[in-house]
Tab-separated table of C-alpha atoms in Angstrom:
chain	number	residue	atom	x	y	z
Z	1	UNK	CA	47.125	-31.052	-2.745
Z	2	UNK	CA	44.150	-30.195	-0.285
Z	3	UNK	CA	41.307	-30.839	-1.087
Z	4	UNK	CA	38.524	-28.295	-1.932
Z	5	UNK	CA	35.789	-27.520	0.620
Z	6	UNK	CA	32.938	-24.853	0.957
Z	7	UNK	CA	35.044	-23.503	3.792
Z	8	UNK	CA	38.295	-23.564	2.208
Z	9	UNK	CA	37.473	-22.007	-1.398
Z	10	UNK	CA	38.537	-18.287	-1.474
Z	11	UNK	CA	36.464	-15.797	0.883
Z	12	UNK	CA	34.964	-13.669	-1.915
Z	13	UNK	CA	33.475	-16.604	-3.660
Z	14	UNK	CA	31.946	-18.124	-0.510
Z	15	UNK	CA	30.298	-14.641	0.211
Z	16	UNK	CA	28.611	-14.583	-2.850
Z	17	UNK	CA	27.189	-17.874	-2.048
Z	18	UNK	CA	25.997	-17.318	1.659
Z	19	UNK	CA	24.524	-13.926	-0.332
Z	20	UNK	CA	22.393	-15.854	-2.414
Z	21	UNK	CA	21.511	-18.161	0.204
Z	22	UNK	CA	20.414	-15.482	2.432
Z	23	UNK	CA	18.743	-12.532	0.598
Z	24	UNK	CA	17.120	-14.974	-2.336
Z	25	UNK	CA	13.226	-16.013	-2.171
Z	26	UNK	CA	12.045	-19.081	-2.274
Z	27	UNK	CA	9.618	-20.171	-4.818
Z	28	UNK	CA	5.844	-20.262	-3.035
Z	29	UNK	CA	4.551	-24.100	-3.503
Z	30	UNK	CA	3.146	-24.224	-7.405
Z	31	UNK	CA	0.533	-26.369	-6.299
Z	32	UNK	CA	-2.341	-26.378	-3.443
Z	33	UNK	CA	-1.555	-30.405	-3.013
Z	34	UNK	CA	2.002	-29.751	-2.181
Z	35	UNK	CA	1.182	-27.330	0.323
Z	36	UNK	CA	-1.043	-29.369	2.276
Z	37	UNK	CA	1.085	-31.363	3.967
Z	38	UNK	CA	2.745	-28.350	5.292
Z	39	UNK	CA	0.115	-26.800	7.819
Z	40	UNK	CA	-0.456	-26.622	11.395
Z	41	UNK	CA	-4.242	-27.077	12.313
Z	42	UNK	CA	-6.040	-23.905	12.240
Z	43	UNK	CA	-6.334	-22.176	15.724
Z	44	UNK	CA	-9.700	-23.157	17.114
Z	45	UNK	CA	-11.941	-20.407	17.983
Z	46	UNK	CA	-10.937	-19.259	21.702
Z	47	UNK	CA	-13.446	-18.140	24.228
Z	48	UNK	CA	-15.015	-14.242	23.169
Z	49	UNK	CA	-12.743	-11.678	24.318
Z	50	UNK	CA	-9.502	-14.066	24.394
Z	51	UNK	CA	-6.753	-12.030	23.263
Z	52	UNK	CA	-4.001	-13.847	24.571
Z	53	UNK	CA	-2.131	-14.868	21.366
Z	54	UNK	CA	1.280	-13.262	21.527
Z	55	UNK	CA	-0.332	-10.243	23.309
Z	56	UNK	CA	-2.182	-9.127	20.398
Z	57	UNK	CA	-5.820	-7.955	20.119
Z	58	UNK	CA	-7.079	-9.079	16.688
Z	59	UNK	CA	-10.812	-10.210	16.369
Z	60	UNK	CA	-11.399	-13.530	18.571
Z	61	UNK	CA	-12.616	-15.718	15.677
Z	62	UNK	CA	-9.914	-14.890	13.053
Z	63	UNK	CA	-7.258	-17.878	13.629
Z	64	UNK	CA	-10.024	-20.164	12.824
Z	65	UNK	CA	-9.794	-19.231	9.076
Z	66	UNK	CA	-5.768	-19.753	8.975
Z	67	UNK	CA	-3.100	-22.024	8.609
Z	68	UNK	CA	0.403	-21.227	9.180
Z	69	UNK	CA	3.488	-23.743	8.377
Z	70	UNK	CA	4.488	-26.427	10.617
Z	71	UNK	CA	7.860	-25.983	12.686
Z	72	UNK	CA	9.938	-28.018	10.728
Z	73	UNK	CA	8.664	-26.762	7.257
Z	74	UNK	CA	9.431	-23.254	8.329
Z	75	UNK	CA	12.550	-23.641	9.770
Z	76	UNK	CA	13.805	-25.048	6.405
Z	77	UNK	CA	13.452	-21.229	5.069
Z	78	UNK	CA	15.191	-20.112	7.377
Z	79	UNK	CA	18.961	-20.185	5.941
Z	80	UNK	CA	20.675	-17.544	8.694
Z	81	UNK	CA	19.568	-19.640	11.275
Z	82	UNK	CA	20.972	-23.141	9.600
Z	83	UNK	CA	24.083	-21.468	8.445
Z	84	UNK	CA	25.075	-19.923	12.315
Z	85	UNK	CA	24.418	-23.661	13.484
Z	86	UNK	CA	27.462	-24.934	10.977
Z	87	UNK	CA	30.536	-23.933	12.748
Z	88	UNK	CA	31.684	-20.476	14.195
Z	89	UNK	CA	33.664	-19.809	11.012
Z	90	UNK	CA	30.463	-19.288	8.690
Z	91	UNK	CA	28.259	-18.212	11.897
Z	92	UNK	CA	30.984	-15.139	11.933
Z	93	UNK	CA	30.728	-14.527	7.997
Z	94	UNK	CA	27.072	-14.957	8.017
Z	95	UNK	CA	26.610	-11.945	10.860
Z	96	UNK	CA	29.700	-10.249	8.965
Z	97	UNK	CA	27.131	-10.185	5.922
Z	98	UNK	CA	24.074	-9.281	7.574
Z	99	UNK	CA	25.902	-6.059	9.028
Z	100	UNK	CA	27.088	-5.217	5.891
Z	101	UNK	CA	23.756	-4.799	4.094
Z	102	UNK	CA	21.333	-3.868	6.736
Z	103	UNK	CA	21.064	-0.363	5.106
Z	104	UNK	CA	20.552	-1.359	2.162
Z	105	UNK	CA	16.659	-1.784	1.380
Z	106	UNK	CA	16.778	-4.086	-1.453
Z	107	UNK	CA	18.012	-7.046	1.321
Z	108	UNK	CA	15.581	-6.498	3.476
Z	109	UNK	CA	12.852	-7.268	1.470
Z	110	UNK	CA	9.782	-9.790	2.924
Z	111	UNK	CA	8.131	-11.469	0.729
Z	112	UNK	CA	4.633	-13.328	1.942
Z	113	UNK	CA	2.735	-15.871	-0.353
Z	114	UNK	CA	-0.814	-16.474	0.380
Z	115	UNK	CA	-3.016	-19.531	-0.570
Z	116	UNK	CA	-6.796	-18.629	-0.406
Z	117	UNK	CA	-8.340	-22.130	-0.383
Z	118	UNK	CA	-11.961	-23.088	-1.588
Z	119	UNK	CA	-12.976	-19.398	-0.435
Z	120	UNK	CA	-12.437	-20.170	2.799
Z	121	UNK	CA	-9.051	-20.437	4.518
Z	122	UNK	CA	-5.812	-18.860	4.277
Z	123	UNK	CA	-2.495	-20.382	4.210
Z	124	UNK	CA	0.349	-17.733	4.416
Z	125	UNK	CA	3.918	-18.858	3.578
Z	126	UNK	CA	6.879	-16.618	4.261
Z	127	UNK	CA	9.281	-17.167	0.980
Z	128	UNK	CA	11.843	-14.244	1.909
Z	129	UNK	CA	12.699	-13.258	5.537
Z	130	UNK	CA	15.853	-12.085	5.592
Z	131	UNK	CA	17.934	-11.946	8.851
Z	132	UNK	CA	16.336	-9.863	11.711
Z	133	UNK	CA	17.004	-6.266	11.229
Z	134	UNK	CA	19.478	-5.089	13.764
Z	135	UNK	CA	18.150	-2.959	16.503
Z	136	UNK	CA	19.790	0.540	16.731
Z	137	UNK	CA	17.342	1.887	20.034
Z	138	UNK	CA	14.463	1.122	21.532
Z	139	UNK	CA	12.332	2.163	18.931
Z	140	UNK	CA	10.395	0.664	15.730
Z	141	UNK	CA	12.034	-1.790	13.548
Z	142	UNK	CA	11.309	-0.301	9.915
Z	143	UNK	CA	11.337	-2.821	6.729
Z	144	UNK	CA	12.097	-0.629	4.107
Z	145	UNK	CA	9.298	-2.761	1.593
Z	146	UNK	CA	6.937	-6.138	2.197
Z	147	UNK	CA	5.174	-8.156	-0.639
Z	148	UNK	CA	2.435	-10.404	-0.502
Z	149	UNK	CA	0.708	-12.146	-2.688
Z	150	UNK	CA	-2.572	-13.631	-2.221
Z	151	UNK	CA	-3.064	-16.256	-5.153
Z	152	UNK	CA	-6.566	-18.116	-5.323
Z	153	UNK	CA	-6.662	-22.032	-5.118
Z	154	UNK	CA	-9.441	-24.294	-5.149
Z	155	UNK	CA	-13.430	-23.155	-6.091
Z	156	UNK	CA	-15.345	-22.848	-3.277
Z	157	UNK	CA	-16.630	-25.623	-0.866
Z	158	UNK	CA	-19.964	-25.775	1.364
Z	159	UNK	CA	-20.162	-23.977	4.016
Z	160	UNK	CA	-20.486	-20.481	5.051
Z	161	UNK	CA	-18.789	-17.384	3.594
Z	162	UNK	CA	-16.006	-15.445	5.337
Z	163	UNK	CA	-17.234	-12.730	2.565
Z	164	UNK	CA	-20.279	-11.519	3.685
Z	165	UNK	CA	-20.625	-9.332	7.475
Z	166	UNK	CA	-22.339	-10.752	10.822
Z	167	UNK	CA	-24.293	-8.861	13.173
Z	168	UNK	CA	-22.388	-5.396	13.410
Z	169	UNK	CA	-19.345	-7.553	12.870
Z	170	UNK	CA	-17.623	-6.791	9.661
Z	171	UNK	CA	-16.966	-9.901	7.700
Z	172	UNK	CA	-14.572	-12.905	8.696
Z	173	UNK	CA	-11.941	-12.694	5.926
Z	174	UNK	CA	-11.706	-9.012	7.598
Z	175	UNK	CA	-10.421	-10.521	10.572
Z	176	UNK	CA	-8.181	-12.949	8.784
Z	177	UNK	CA	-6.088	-9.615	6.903
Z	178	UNK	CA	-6.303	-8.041	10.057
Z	179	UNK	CA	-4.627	-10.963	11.987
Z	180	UNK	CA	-1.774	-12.015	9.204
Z	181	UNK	CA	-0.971	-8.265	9.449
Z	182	UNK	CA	-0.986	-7.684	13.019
Z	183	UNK	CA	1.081	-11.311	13.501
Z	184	UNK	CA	3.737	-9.912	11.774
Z	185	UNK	CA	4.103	-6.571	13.118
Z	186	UNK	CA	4.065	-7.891	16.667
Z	187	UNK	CA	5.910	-11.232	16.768
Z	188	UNK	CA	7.632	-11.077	12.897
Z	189	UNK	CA	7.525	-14.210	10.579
Z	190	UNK	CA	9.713	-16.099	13.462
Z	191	UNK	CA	6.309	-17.423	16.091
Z	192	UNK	CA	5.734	-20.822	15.435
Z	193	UNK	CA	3.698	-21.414	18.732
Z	194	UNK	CA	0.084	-20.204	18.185
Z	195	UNK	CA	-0.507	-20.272	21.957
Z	196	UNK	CA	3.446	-18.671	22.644
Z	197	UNK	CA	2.632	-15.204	24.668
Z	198	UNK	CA	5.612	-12.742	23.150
Z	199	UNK	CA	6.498	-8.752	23.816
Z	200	UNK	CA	5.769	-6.705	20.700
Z	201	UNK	CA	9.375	-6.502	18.407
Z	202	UNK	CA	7.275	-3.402	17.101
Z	203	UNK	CA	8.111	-3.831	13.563
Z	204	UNK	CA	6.734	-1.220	11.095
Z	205	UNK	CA	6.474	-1.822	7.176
Z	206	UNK	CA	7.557	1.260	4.605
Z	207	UNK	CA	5.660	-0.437	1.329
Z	208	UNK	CA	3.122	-3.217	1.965
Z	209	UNK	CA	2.490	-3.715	-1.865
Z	210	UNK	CA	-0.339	-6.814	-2.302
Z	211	UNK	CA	-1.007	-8.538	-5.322
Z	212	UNK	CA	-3.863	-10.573	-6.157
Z	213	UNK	CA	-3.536	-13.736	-8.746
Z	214	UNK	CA	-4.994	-17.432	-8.941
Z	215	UNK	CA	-4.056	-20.947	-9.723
Z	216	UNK	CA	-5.901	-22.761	-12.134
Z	217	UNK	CA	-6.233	-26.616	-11.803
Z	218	UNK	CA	-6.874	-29.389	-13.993
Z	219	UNK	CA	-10.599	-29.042	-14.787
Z	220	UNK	CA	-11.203	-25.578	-13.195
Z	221	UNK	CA	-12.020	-22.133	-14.904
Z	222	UNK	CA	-12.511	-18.907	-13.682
Z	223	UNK	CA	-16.078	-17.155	-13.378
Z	224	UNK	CA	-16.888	-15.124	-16.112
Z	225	UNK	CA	-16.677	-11.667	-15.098
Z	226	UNK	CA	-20.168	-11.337	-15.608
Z	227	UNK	CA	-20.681	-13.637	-12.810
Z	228	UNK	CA	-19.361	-11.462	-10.232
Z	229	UNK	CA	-22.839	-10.441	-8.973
Z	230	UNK	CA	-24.385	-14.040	-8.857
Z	231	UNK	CA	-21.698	-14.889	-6.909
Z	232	UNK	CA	-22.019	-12.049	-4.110
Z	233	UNK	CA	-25.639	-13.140	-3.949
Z	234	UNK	CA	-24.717	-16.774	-3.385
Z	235	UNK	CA	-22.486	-15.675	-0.150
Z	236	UNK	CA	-25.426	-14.272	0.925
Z	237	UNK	CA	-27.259	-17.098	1.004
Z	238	UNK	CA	-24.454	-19.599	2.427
Z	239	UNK	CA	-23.497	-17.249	5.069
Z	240	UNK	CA	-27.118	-17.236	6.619
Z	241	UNK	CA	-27.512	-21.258	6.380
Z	242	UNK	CA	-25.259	-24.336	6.758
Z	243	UNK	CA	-25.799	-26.713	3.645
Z	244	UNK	CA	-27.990	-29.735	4.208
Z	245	UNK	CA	-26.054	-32.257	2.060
Z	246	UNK	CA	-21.511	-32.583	1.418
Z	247	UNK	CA	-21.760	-30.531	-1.929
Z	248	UNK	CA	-18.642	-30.819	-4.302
Z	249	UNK	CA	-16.243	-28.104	-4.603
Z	250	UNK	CA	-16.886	-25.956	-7.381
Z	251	UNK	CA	-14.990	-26.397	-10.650
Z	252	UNK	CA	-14.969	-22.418	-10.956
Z	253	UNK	CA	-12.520	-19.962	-9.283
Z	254	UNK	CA	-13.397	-16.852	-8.801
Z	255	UNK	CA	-11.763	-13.689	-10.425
Z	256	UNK	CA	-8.675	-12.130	-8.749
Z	257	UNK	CA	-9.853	-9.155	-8.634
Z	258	UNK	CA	-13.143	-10.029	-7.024
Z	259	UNK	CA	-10.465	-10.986	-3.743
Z	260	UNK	CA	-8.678	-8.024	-4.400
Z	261	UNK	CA	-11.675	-5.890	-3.879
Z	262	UNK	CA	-12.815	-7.687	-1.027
Z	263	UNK	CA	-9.667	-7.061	0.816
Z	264	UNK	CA	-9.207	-3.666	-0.197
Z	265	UNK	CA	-12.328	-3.240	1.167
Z	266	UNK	CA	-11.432	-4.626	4.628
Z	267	UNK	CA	-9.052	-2.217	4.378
Z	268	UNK	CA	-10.574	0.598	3.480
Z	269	UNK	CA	-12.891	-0.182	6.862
Z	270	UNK	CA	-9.965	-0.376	8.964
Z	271	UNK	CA	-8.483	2.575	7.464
Z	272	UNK	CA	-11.436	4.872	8.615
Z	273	UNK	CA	-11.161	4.067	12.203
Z	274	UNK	CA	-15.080	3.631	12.614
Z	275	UNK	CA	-16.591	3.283	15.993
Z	276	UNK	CA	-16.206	-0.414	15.501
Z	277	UNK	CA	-12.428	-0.757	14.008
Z	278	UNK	CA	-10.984	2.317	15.644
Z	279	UNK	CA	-9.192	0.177	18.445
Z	280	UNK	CA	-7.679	-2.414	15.290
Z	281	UNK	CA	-7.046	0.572	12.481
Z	282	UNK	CA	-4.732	2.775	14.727
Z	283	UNK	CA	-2.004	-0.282	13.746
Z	284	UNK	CA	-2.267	0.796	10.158
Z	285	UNK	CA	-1.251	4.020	10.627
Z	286	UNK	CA	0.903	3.803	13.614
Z	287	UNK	CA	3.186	1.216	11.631
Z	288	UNK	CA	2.662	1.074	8.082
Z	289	UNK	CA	3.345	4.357	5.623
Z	290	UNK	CA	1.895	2.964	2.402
Z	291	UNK	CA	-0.371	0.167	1.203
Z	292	UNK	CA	-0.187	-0.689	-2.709
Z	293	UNK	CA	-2.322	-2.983	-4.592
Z	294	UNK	CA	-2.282	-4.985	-7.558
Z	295	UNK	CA	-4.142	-7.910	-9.755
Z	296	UNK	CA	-1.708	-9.325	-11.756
Z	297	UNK	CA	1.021	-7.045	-12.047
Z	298	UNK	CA	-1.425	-4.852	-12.570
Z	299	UNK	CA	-1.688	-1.372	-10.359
Z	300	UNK	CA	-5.531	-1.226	-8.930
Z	301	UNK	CA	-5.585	1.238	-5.936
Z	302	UNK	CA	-3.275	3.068	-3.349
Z	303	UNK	CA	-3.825	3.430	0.089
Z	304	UNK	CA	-2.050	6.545	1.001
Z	305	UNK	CA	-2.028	6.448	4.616
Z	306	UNK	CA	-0.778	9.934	5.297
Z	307	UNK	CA	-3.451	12.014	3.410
Z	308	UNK	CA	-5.937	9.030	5.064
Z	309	UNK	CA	-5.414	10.218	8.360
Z	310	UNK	CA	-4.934	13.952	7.597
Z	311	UNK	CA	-8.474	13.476	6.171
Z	312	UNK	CA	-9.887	11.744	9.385
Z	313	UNK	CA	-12.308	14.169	11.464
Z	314	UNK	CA	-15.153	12.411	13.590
Z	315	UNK	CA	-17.065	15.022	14.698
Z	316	UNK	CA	-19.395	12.652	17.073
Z	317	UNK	CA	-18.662	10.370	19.722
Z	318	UNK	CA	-20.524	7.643	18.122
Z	319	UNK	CA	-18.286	8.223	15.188
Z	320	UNK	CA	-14.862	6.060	17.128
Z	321	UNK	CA	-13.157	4.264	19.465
Z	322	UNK	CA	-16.197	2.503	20.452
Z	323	UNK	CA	-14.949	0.513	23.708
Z	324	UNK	CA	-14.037	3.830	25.178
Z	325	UNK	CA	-16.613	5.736	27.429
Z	326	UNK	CA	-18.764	8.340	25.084
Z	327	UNK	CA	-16.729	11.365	26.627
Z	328	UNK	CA	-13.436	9.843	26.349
Z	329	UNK	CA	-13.714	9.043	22.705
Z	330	UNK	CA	-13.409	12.230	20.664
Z	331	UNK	CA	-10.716	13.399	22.957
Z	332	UNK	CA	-8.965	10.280	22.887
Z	333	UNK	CA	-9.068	10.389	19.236
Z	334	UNK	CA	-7.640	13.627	18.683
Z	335	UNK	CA	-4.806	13.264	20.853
Z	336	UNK	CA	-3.921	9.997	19.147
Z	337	UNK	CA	-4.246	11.345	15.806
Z	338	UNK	CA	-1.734	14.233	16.683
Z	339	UNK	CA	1.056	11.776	17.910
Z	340	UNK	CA	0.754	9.570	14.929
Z	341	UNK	CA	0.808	12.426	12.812
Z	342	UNK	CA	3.988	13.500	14.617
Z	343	UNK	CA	5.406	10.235	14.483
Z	344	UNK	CA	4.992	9.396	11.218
Z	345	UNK	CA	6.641	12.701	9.814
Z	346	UNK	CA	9.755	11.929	12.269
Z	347	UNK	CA	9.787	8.739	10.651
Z	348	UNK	CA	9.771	10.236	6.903
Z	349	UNK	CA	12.503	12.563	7.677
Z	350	UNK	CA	14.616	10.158	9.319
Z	351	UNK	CA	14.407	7.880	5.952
Z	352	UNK	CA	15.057	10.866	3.847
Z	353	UNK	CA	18.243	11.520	5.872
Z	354	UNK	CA	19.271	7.861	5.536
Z	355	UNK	CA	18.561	7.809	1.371
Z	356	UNK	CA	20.753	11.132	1.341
């Protein structure tokens, strides 16, 4: 008698397996030390006005503050692709699968961990990508529903805070949500290349839900809640001036939701399409219908992007789109809003259609 192989048991059986081996998440590192070994080198800051990376436009200085996974490390979550190198036989099943449940939202799902470390860098870890989305036409790539998680790791260590703004600059860790966002939309989970110049896939997200949560080490302890104030102050201060001395890293982590609010914040800012993030905001509403947040499994706040923009009336051309000449910018504004506007309820009717 034969003996058994993966590509010899029955066909039904096998599916099931590739199907757990292409729509399951991984499990985000448990620990900051096992991560670490993971991660390119941040980006170093390009010259001002650089906006080469994979033709996007975020803020120049962003990179700086983020760490994405190496090649190799990456490609190991990245089962479709390992599978279709095999043979042809499970390449064949593997596309067979991925046809079969593109419409179904529940395999499409992203998932996006994110390591804040020592209050100063991000390292973002994709967990769940499952197999590009098949393009039907030239248009947007919609994923039905993205989750990300930004967990806390590590108190904070000297230097200044990406917390606090610059000079008519809104703070750093502002750019760094701006950039993880943008990355994706543009050039997916898939660039590995910082410096790789790509054509924008044009994906769009349905749900971004976010939630906020922390890692607690041997010998660490949150803030007391009470501390939340002190602590703002103290950015203050180590934003404006570079510490003498190597300090320690602080024993105490600070609050989830003290991140969450922070970044809610950021994009809030975006979100009103200001004179100053006008040119970076449109992306929220151009490609992303809802934005929910959470602290621990815990609902916090909505961002409701359609009643957002229906709300959005500058009335002065100091009020956005700031790069723009002063009588280009309302007019410019209000054309824009009235093609998102259309766009976005083309979109929602074309979902309802598909749900029916």
């Amino acid at each position: 008698m034969a003996s058994l192989t993966f590509l010899t048991i029955p066909l039904d059986i096998r599916e099931s397996v590739l199907e757990l081996a292409l729509f399951t998440p991984y499990n985000p590192y448990p620990i900051l030390s096992l991560a670490e070994g993971t991660r390119q080198s941040p980006i170093q800051r390009p010259s001002f006005g650089n906006h080469s990376f994979f033709k996007g436009h975020y803020w120049h200085y962003a990179p700086c503050h983020l760490s994405y996974e190496l090649g190799e490390c990456f490609s190991a979550h990245n089962p479709s692709l390992i599978l279709s190198l095999v043979n042809r036989q499970l390449k064949d099943e593997v596309a067979a699968l991925i046809h079969r449940f593109e419409d179904n939202p529940e395999y499409h799902r992203y998932t996006l961990d994110i390591l804040f470390v020592n209050e100063q860098n991000f390292w973002p870890t994709w967990t769940s990508f499952p197999p590009r989305p098949i393009r039907k036409s030239d248009g947007p790539v919609v994923i039905p529903r993205v989750d990300v998680t930004f967990r806390i790791a590590g108190g904070k260590k000297p230097g200044r805070s990406i917390f606090i703004h610059g000079n008519a600059v809104p703070p750093p860790i502002e750019f760094c949500v701006y950039h993880i966002l943008e990355r994706f939309l543009r050039a997916g989970p898939f660039l590995e290349k910082p410096n790789e110049s790509k054509a924008d896939i044009n994906y769009n997200i349905a749900v971004l839900n976010i939630d906020f949560t922390a890692i607690l080490a041997e010998g660490e302890e949150f803030y007391g809640k009470e501390d939340e104030l002190n602590w703002q102050e103290e950015n203050e201060r180590s934003y404006w001036s570079e510490p003498a001395t190597e300090a320690p890293v602080a024993a105490e982590i600070i609050q989830p939701q003290w991140l969450a609010s922070s970044i809610t914040s950021s994009l809030s800012s975006l979100s009103r399409m200001s004179y100053h993030t006008a040119e970076f905001g449109a992306m929220l509403y151009e490609r992303v219908r809802d934005i929910h947040i959470t602290v621990e499994g815990v609902e916090d706040e909505s961002l409701w992007l359609d009643e957002l923009l229906q709300e959005l009336n500058p009335t002065g051309s100091g009020d956005t789109f700031g790069k723009l000449s002063r009588e280009k910018r309302l007019p410019y504004f209000n054309k824009w809003k009235k093609e998102v506007q259309e766009r976005r309820s083309r979109r929602h009717r074309s979902q309802a259609l598909r749900i029916l």
